């Protein structure tokens, strides 16, 4: 049933704005008209006024061909030569060649793959879709009939591979659905040279698959559905590309029209969501870097290309989230390795903790497109993008994409500028803040001996996010305080790694509390037992950021996670996190439970075994050194948990990363946090106050800072002199309004800062962003 909107609705407003700008004009093209009236189309669909009637129109139009051909034989000649070599090597007849070693044919005719997560495309030597798109693109460039015939044959193969995967193997054909998308593009690109019967033969299997694969459709096997909130590379996104390819061709016009409109609604909703998520930070849909710096940018760029080709309109000026993408990478990459195509990251979110390294191979392509789309509108941000490309090793400087047309469309990208960019002229501000995920990155500099910090406080989103509010990560030469556990294919994945107990946060224990849900990995089989929440959070969207204030010398963040815990145990959970550059962190926690017996704990995870220096003092070594001083409670109960066989103990048992556990499991999973400090009050109390001073140093420092604790009737405080001779005094409100008074005095006695920090989130301008 079609939802209806008034003319004051979201869609009507968007339609009005676009028509005012005259974006319906297509040079030299024939236009088909789609109704723009809000009451005639699904809610949320953007201004779909006029789609180009002739083909090609999916990613590439006839208007694009002269420039595309010139680029193929000019700036993108190397890409053309590689593409030509690959297509010329393809067997003309497009054979269906099975990879028999990857599956077993069972007597009943069904297929059993060698692993549960095996995609259909991996069971064939040629998936058909990718090869058809390569041949069809070369046909647009060169006009060779041999390429046309190969494109036809591999399109037929694509239909067979997709159908066999879905109905015989009962599995998705590709994680990101690029096989289907490339097949649709190939059909569009050779449409003009197909007979009416060939068009039906090649298009209908693709439309049938797209229809049956939708949520609630005929297919029920596990597949990537996708949504506007995540990468949007699932089967729902295929509606748009199928609609563009098939609309108005007289084959199945009603279905094509429905797909076009539903797909447009999805993508415009996605663009709006990504804009809101970024809020100028550049963060793309998820704080988990394997997604955000992997496939997530594709949906934005593919929609820009396809809309421009089909409607003659450049949408990139209206949705500018990707213009800030370089800022997100700048702060996320602690270091970019030069001897291999990887970068070191904080390990936040739904990601394996093998070594906290992630590939940079996609980033050259992503940044090239950022530069292409935004070079004229945001020259400073484009400089930032070039500066990030310059960080990539030579082995990663090249296009890597499922979509063969991309290198031939990014005319605005100039590789010759990469090594001439002045990185020192790029301003990144004092810290990184993505408000919708409550994510902060902070650092003392960008060198190998600098201190790097991540903090979570105030998320309203859940995409690939753990129950990790108020948690932090500290890196100096290595991970001194880290997110523990790892994404795996065992119960460890959702019973431990995603839960609060695996993070440097606060726990409130309540026996028998239900463990909050998290998605299960491929192949997971339950043991049938019930496990309870190990004191953690149960809501990933309830925390609020109270304050963000900074100078060039400190960054202060306060966050309220009271609602992140069950109301049956949580009355107040607030963390005030103060980073005093370059190396000191002061953390003050106000925690009040419903019942005094609900024990409260401060957690800190370490990879190596902490060394106890005193009753309230610990030292953690891991290339760098972290001193941990407990100021409050004054007489804490401190437990050192973990160690061999108990690294991931929670909810009544240990949760091994791999099962069955092998002796050398930690050679693969090297950053899982095998030890944790658990600090609590010695006696039951409803209200607890935790106060800690952490200092990240180099190993040559053998003694911690001398910290003095003081109290007034209303405040808890510390004062100390750092290693540069600067005297610091911090006073936190013990009750009532959340508050902090801070004083900073230079070694010569000059007062550099003195005053109360307000409970407000400072503006980007106040934070040093330009």
mmCIF file of N, CA and C in Angstrom, residues 444-532:
data_model
loop_
_atom_site.group_PDB
_atom_site.id
_atom_site.type_symbol
_atom_site.label_atom_id
_atom_site.label_comp_id
_atom_site.label_asym_id
_atom_site.label_seq_id
_atom_site.Cartn_x
_atom_site.Cartn_y
_atom_site.Cartn_z
ATOM 1 N N UNK A 444 48.238 13.508 21.269
ATOM 2 C CA UNK A 444 49.215 14.543 21.596
ATOM 3 C C UNK A 444 49.974 15.003 20.365
ATOM 4 N N UNK A 445 49.912 14.249 19.308
ATOM 5 C CA UNK A 445 50.592 14.553 18.049
ATOM 6 C C UNK A 445 50.353 13.402 17.100
ATOM 7 N N UNK A 446 51.184 13.277 16.089
ATOM 8 C CA UNK A 446 51.003 12.199 15.115
ATOM 9 C C UNK A 446 52.265 11.372 14.932
ATOM 10 N N UNK A 447 53.172 11.443 15.887
ATOM 11 C CA UNK A 447 54.420 10.709 15.787
ATOM 12 C C UNK A 447 54.354 9.342 16.452
ATOM 13 N N UNK A 448 55.401 8.533 16.296
ATOM 14 C CA UNK A 448 55.405 7.165 16.838
ATOM 15 C C UNK A 448 55.405 7.102 18.357
ATOM 16 N N UNK A 449 55.858 8.163 19.038
ATOM 17 C CA UNK A 449 55.896 8.166 20.501
ATOM 18 C C UNK A 449 54.797 9.012 21.125
ATOM 19 N N UNK A 450 53.857 9.473 20.308
ATOM 20 C CA UNK A 450 52.761 10.270 20.840
ATOM 21 C C UNK A 450 51.721 9.383 21.516
ATOM 22 N N UNK A 451 50.841 10.026 22.268
ATOM 23 C CA UNK A 451 49.755 9.329 22.960
ATOM 24 C C UNK A 451 48.470 9.491 22.158
ATOM 25 N N UNK A 452 47.744 8.379 21.995
ATOM 26 C CA UNK A 452 46.500 8.362 21.221
ATOM 27 C C UNK A 452 45.395 7.783 22.099
ATOM 28 N N UNK A 453 44.245 8.452 22.112
ATOM 29 C CA UNK A 453 43.165 8.084 23.027
ATOM 30 C C UNK A 453 41.830 8.080 22.289
ATOM 31 N N UNK A 454 41.001 7.087 22.601
ATOM 32 C CA UNK A 454 39.614 7.060 22.137
ATOM 33 C C UNK A 454 38.703 6.986 23.348
ATOM 34 N N UNK A 455 37.548 7.656 23.255
ATOM 35 C CA UNK A 455 36.569 7.647 24.340
ATOM 36 C C UNK A 455 35.179 7.577 23.746
ATOM 37 N N UNK A 456 34.295 6.829 24.419
ATOM 38 C CA UNK A 456 32.902 6.709 23.990
ATOM 39 C C UNK A 456 31.999 7.345 25.027
ATOM 40 N N UNK A 457 31.093 8.232 24.597
ATOM 41 C CA UNK A 457 30.173 8.841 25.544
ATOM 42 C C UNK A 457 29.032 9.568 24.876
ATOM 43 N N UNK A 458 27.902 8.868 24.631
ATOM 44 C CA UNK A 458 26.715 9.554 24.135
ATOM 45 C C UNK A 458 26.210 9.101 22.790
ATOM 46 N N UNK A 459 26.174 7.806 22.537
ATOM 47 C CA UNK A 459 25.727 7.320 21.237
ATOM 48 C C UNK A 459 24.208 7.216 21.156
ATOM 49 N N UNK A 460 23.670 7.509 19.990
ATOM 50 C CA UNK A 460 22.254 7.275 19.706
ATOM 51 C C UNK A 460 22.091 6.303 18.547
ATOM 52 N N UNK A 461 23.179 5.633 18.154
ATOM 53 C CA UNK A 461 23.172 4.688 17.035
ATOM 54 C C UNK A 461 23.699 3.331 17.493
ATOM 55 N N UNK A 462 23.425 2.292 16.703
ATOM 56 C CA UNK A 462 23.807 0.935 17.107
ATOM 57 C C UNK A 462 24.621 0.181 16.062
ATOM 58 N N UNK A 463 24.827 0.722 14.875
ATOM 59 C CA UNK A 463 25.407 -0.050 13.778
ATOM 60 C C UNK A 463 26.804 -0.553 14.141
ATOM 61 N N UNK A 464 26.925 -1.863 14.237
ATOM 62 C CA UNK A 464 28.184 -2.536 14.569
ATOM 63 C C UNK A 464 28.820 -1.973 15.841
ATOM 64 N N UNK A 465 27.983 -1.621 16.788
ATOM 65 C CA UNK A 465 28.461 -1.018 18.029
ATOM 66 C C UNK A 465 28.188 -1.947 19.204
ATOM 67 N N UNK A 466 29.110 -1.965 20.149
ATOM 68 C CA UNK A 466 28.998 -2.796 21.339
ATOM 69 C C UNK A 466 28.287 -2.052 22.468
ATOM 70 N N UNK A 467 28.163 -2.749 23.600
ATOM 71 C CA UNK A 467 27.632 -2.134 24.819
ATOM 72 C C UNK A 467 28.816 -1.511 25.561
ATOM 73 N N UNK A 468 29.316 -0.410 25.017
ATOM 74 C CA UNK A 468 30.623 0.109 25.449
ATOM 75 C C UNK A 468 30.616 1.589 25.799
ATOM 76 N N UNK A 469 29.482 2.104 26.246
ATOM 77 C CA UNK A 469 29.452 3.504 26.662
ATOM 78 C C UNK A 469 30.436 3.742 27.807
ATOM 79 N N UNK A 470 31.051 4.920 27.789
ATOM 80 C CA UNK A 470 32.003 5.401 28.789
ATOM 81 C C UNK A 470 33.353 4.680 28.720
ATOM 82 N N UNK A 471 33.570 3.880 27.698
ATOM 83 C CA UNK A 471 34.831 3.144 27.602
ATOM 84 C C UNK A 471 35.902 3.987 26.931
ATOM 85 N N UNK A 472 37.158 3.561 27.112
ATOM 86 C CA UNK A 472 38.278 4.298 26.527
ATOM 87 C C UNK A 472 39.364 3.330 26.081
ATOM 88 N N UNK A 473 40.217 3.823 25.183
ATOM 89 C CA UNK A 473 41.381 3.096 24.685
ATOM 90 C C UNK A 473 42.569 4.051 24.775
ATOM 91 N N UNK A 474 43.704 3.554 25.244
ATOM 92 C CA UNK A 474 44.917 4.372 25.331
ATOM 93 C C UNK A 474 46.053 3.649 24.603
ATOM 94 N N UNK A 475 46.690 4.371 23.694
ATOM 95 C CA UNK A 475 47.795 3.810 22.907
ATOM 96 C C UNK A 475 49.022 4.717 23.037
ATOM 97 N N UNK A 476 50.152 4.108 23.355
ATOM 98 C CA UNK A 476 51.442 4.779 23.286
ATOM 99 C C UNK A 476 52.475 3.699 22.967
ATOM 100 N N UNK A 477 52.909 3.697 21.756
ATOM 101 C CA UNK A 477 53.765 2.650 21.194
ATOM 102 C C UNK A 477 53.055 1.324 21.040
ATOM 103 N N UNK A 478 52.036 1.106 21.867
ATOM 104 C CA UNK A 478 51.163 -0.052 21.715
ATOM 105 C C UNK A 478 49.929 0.184 22.583
ATOM 106 N N UNK A 479 49.030 -0.794 22.605
ATOM 107 C CA UNK A 479 47.756 -0.608 23.292
ATOM 108 C C UNK A 479 47.920 -0.904 24.780
ATOM 109 N N UNK A 480 47.925 0.150 25.570
ATOM 110 C CA UNK A 480 48.112 0.034 27.008
ATOM 111 C C UNK A 480 46.804 -0.219 27.737
ATOM 112 N N UNK A 481 45.711 0.319 27.231
ATOM 113 C CA UNK A 481 44.352 0.028 27.707
ATOM 114 C C UNK A 481 43.516 -0.169 26.453
ATOM 115 N N UNK A 482 42.858 -1.319 26.331
ATOM 116 C CA UNK A 482 42.261 -1.656 25.044
ATOM 117 C C UNK A 482 40.894 -2.293 25.204
ATOM 118 N N UNK A 483 40.114 -2.248 24.101
ATOM 119 C CA UNK A 483 38.889 -3.022 24.025
ATOM 120 C C UNK A 483 39.277 -4.494 23.965
ATOM 121 N N UNK A 484 38.695 -5.311 24.843
ATOM 122 C CA UNK A 484 39.078 -6.714 24.937
ATOM 123 C C UNK A 484 38.177 -7.584 24.063
ATOM 124 N N UNK A 485 38.557 -8.874 23.974
ATOM 125 C CA UNK A 485 37.788 -9.806 23.164
ATOM 126 C C UNK A 485 37.997 -9.561 21.694
ATOM 127 N N UNK A 486 37.182 -10.216 20.873
ATOM 128 C CA UNK A 486 37.341 -10.089 19.425
ATOM 129 C C UNK A 486 36.083 -10.550 18.712
ATOM 130 N N UNK A 487 35.866 -10.013 17.556
ATOM 131 C CA UNK A 487 34.851 -10.573 16.668
ATOM 132 C C UNK A 487 35.347 -11.941 16.204
ATOM 133 N N UNK A 488 34.529 -12.957 16.396
ATOM 134 C CA UNK A 488 34.901 -14.322 16.022
ATOM 135 C C UNK A 488 33.657 -15.041 15.516
ATOM 136 N N UNK A 489 33.818 -16.333 15.216
ATOM 137 C CA UNK A 489 32.654 -17.137 14.820
ATOM 138 C C UNK A 489 32.218 -18.081 15.936
ATOM 139 N N UNK A 490 32.615 -17.762 17.180
ATOM 140 C CA UNK A 490 32.199 -18.548 18.340
ATOM 141 C C UNK A 490 31.311 -17.703 19.243
ATOM 142 N N UNK A 491 30.826 -18.311 20.321
ATOM 143 C CA UNK A 491 29.967 -17.594 21.263
ATOM 144 C C UNK A 491 30.692 -16.426 21.917
ATOM 145 N N UNK A 492 32.011 -16.467 21.948
ATOM 146 C CA UNK A 492 32.810 -15.350 22.462
ATOM 147 C C UNK A 492 32.378 -14.037 21.820
ATOM 148 N N UNK A 493 32.023 -14.096 20.556
ATOM 149 C CA UNK A 493 31.671 -12.915 19.766
ATOM 150 C C UNK A 493 30.540 -12.112 20.411
ATOM 151 N N UNK A 494 29.468 -12.782 20.820
ATOM 152 C CA UNK A 494 28.309 -12.045 21.340
ATOM 153 C C UNK A 494 28.105 -12.198 22.838
ATOM 154 N N UNK A 495 28.715 -13.217 23.435
ATOM 155 C CA UNK A 495 28.566 -13.419 24.878
ATOM 156 C C UNK A 495 29.634 -12.672 25.685
ATOM 157 N N UNK A 496 30.736 -12.314 25.015
ATOM 158 C CA UNK A 496 31.797 -11.602 25.731
ATOM 159 C C UNK A 496 32.205 -10.315 25.024
ATOM 160 N N UNK A 497 32.723 -10.409 23.816
ATOM 161 C CA UNK A 497 33.351 -9.258 23.154
ATOM 162 C C UNK A 497 32.412 -8.073 23.000
ATOM 163 N N UNK A 498 31.146 -8.323 22.738
ATOM 164 C CA UNK A 498 30.203 -7.222 22.529
ATOM 165 C C UNK A 498 29.656 -6.661 23.836
ATOM 166 N N UNK A 499 29.862 -7.371 24.937
ATOM 167 C CA UNK A 499 29.283 -6.981 26.215
ATOM 168 C C UNK A 499 30.175 -5.972 26.948
ATOM 169 N N UNK A 500 29.608 -5.279 27.894
ATOM 170 C CA UNK A 500 30.328 -4.220 28.617
ATOM 171 C C UNK A 500 31.562 -4.736 29.327
ATOM 172 N N UNK A 501 31.521 -5.971 29.803
ATOM 173 C CA UNK A 501 32.637 -6.528 30.563
ATOM 174 C C UNK A 501 33.926 -6.551 29.760
ATOM 175 N N UNK A 502 33.841 -6.499 28.445
ATOM 176 C CA UNK A 502 35.029 -6.531 27.595
ATOM 177 C C UNK A 502 35.583 -5.141 27.306
ATOM 178 N N UNK A 503 35.080 -4.116 27.987
ATOM 179 C CA UNK A 503 35.481 -2.743 27.698
ATOM 180 C C UNK A 503 35.906 -2.018 28.974
ATOM 181 N N UNK A 504 36.643 -0.946 28.788
ATOM 182 C CA UNK A 504 37.130 -0.160 29.929
ATOM 183 C C UNK A 504 36.046 0.811 30.381
ATOM 184 N N UNK A 505 35.042 0.237 31.022
ATOM 185 C CA UNK A 505 33.880 1.020 31.428
ATOM 186 C C UNK A 505 33.511 0.660 32.861
ATOM 187 N N UNK A 506 32.252 0.784 33.228
ATOM 188 C CA UNK A 506 31.769 0.542 34.586
ATOM 189 C C UNK A 506 30.719 -0.562 34.580
ATOM 190 N N UNK A 507 30.729 -1.383 35.614
ATOM 191 C CA UNK A 507 29.742 -2.443 35.753
ATOM 192 C C UNK A 507 28.907 -2.222 37.011
ATOM 193 N N UNK A 508 27.653 -2.642 36.935
ATOM 194 C CA UNK A 508 26.772 -2.727 38.109
ATOM 195 C C UNK A 508 26.188 -4.134 38.089
ATOM 196 N N UNK A 509 26.573 -4.942 39.044
ATOM 197 C CA UNK A 509 26.184 -6.355 39.022
ATOM 198 C C UNK A 509 24.796 -6.563 39.606
ATOM 199 N N UNK A 510 24.000 -7.334 38.876
ATOM 200 C CA UNK A 510 22.671 -7.720 39.335
ATOM 201 C C UNK A 510 22.459 -9.181 38.974
ATOM 202 N N UNK A 511 22.501 -10.076 39.939
ATOM 203 C CA UNK A 511 22.343 -11.504 39.638
ATOM 204 C C UNK A 511 21.055 -11.793 38.877
ATOM 205 N N UNK A 512 21.174 -12.656 37.878
ATOM 206 C CA UNK A 512 20.007 -13.065 37.115
ATOM 207 C C UNK A 512 19.544 -12.087 36.067
ATOM 208 N N UNK A 513 20.319 -11.035 35.826
ATOM 209 C CA UNK A 513 19.925 -10.066 34.804
ATOM 210 C C UNK A 513 20.110 -10.655 33.408
ATOM 211 N N UNK A 514 19.130 -10.499 32.571
ATOM 212 C CA UNK A 514 19.173 -11.040 31.212
ATOM 213 C C UNK A 514 20.328 -10.432 30.422
ATOM 214 N N UNK A 515 21.033 -11.283 29.677
ATOM 215 C CA UNK A 515 22.115 -10.783 28.835
ATOM 216 C C UNK A 515 21.528 -10.088 27.615
ATOM 217 N N UNK A 516 21.974 -8.866 27.297
ATOM 218 C CA UNK A 516 21.402 -8.153 26.147
ATOM 219 C C UNK A 516 21.792 -8.822 24.842
ATOM 220 N N UNK A 517 20.962 -8.674 23.822
ATOM 221 C CA UNK A 517 21.193 -9.385 22.559
ATOM 222 C C UNK A 517 22.291 -8.746 21.722
ATOM 223 N N UNK A 518 22.890 -9.572 20.892
ATOM 224 C CA UNK A 518 23.837 -9.121 19.877
ATOM 225 C C UNK A 518 23.819 -10.161 18.770
ATOM 226 N N UNK A 519 24.123 -9.735 17.546
ATOM 227 C CA UNK A 519 23.980 -10.657 16.424
ATOM 228 C C UNK A 519 24.944 -11.845 16.543
ATOM 229 N N UNK A 520 24.467 -13.011 16.077
ATOM 230 C CA UNK A 520 25.230 -14.244 16.146
ATOM 231 C C UNK A 520 26.072 -14.431 14.884
ATOM 232 N N UNK A 521 27.286 -14.971 15.032
ATOM 233 C CA UNK A 521 28.132 -15.168 13.854
ATOM 234 C C UNK A 521 27.703 -16.380 13.038
ATOM 235 N N UNK A 522 28.249 -16.461 11.828
ATOM 236 C CA UNK A 522 28.009 -17.607 10.959
ATOM 237 C C UNK A 522 28.406 -18.898 11.674
ATOM 238 N N UNK A 523 27.562 -19.914 11.556
ATOM 239 C CA UNK A 523 27.900 -21.237 12.053
ATOM 240 C C UNK A 523 27.761 -21.400 13.550
ATOM 241 N N UNK A 524 27.323 -20.364 14.269
ATOM 242 C CA UNK A 524 27.204 -20.475 15.726
ATOM 243 C C UNK A 524 26.077 -21.438 16.093
ATOM 244 N N UNK A 525 26.367 -22.315 17.047
ATOM 245 C CA UNK A 525 25.361 -23.233 17.572
ATOM 246 C C UNK A 525 25.300 -23.076 19.089
ATOM 247 N N UNK A 526 24.121 -22.805 19.597
ATOM 248 C CA UNK A 526 23.942 -22.587 21.036
ATOM 249 C C UNK A 526 24.159 -23.884 21.810
ATOM 250 N N UNK A 527 24.690 -23.752 23.026
ATOM 251 C CA UNK A 527 24.842 -24.924 23.887
ATOM 252 C C UNK A 527 23.586 -25.184 24.711
ATOM 253 N N UNK A 528 22.551 -24.349 24.497
ATOM 254 C CA UNK A 528 21.277 -24.559 25.169
ATOM 255 C C UNK A 528 21.211 -24.030 26.586
ATOM 256 N N UNK A 529 22.298 -23.431 27.084
ATOM 257 C CA UNK A 529 22.319 -22.931 28.448
ATOM 258 C C UNK A 529 21.971 -21.445 28.483
ATOM 259 N N UNK A 530 21.562 -20.990 29.650
ATOM 260 C CA UNK A 530 21.226 -19.585 29.837
ATOM 261 C C UNK A 530 22.373 -18.888 30.564
ATOM 262 N N UNK A 531 22.815 -17.762 30.010
ATOM 263 C CA UNK A 531 23.892 -16.981 30.614
ATOM 264 C C UNK A 531 23.369 -15.574 30.891
ATOM 265 N N UNK A 532 23.873 -14.983 31.983
ATOM 266 C CA UNK A 532 23.336 -13.710 32.423
ATOM 267 C C UNK A 532 24.337 -12.573 32.208
#
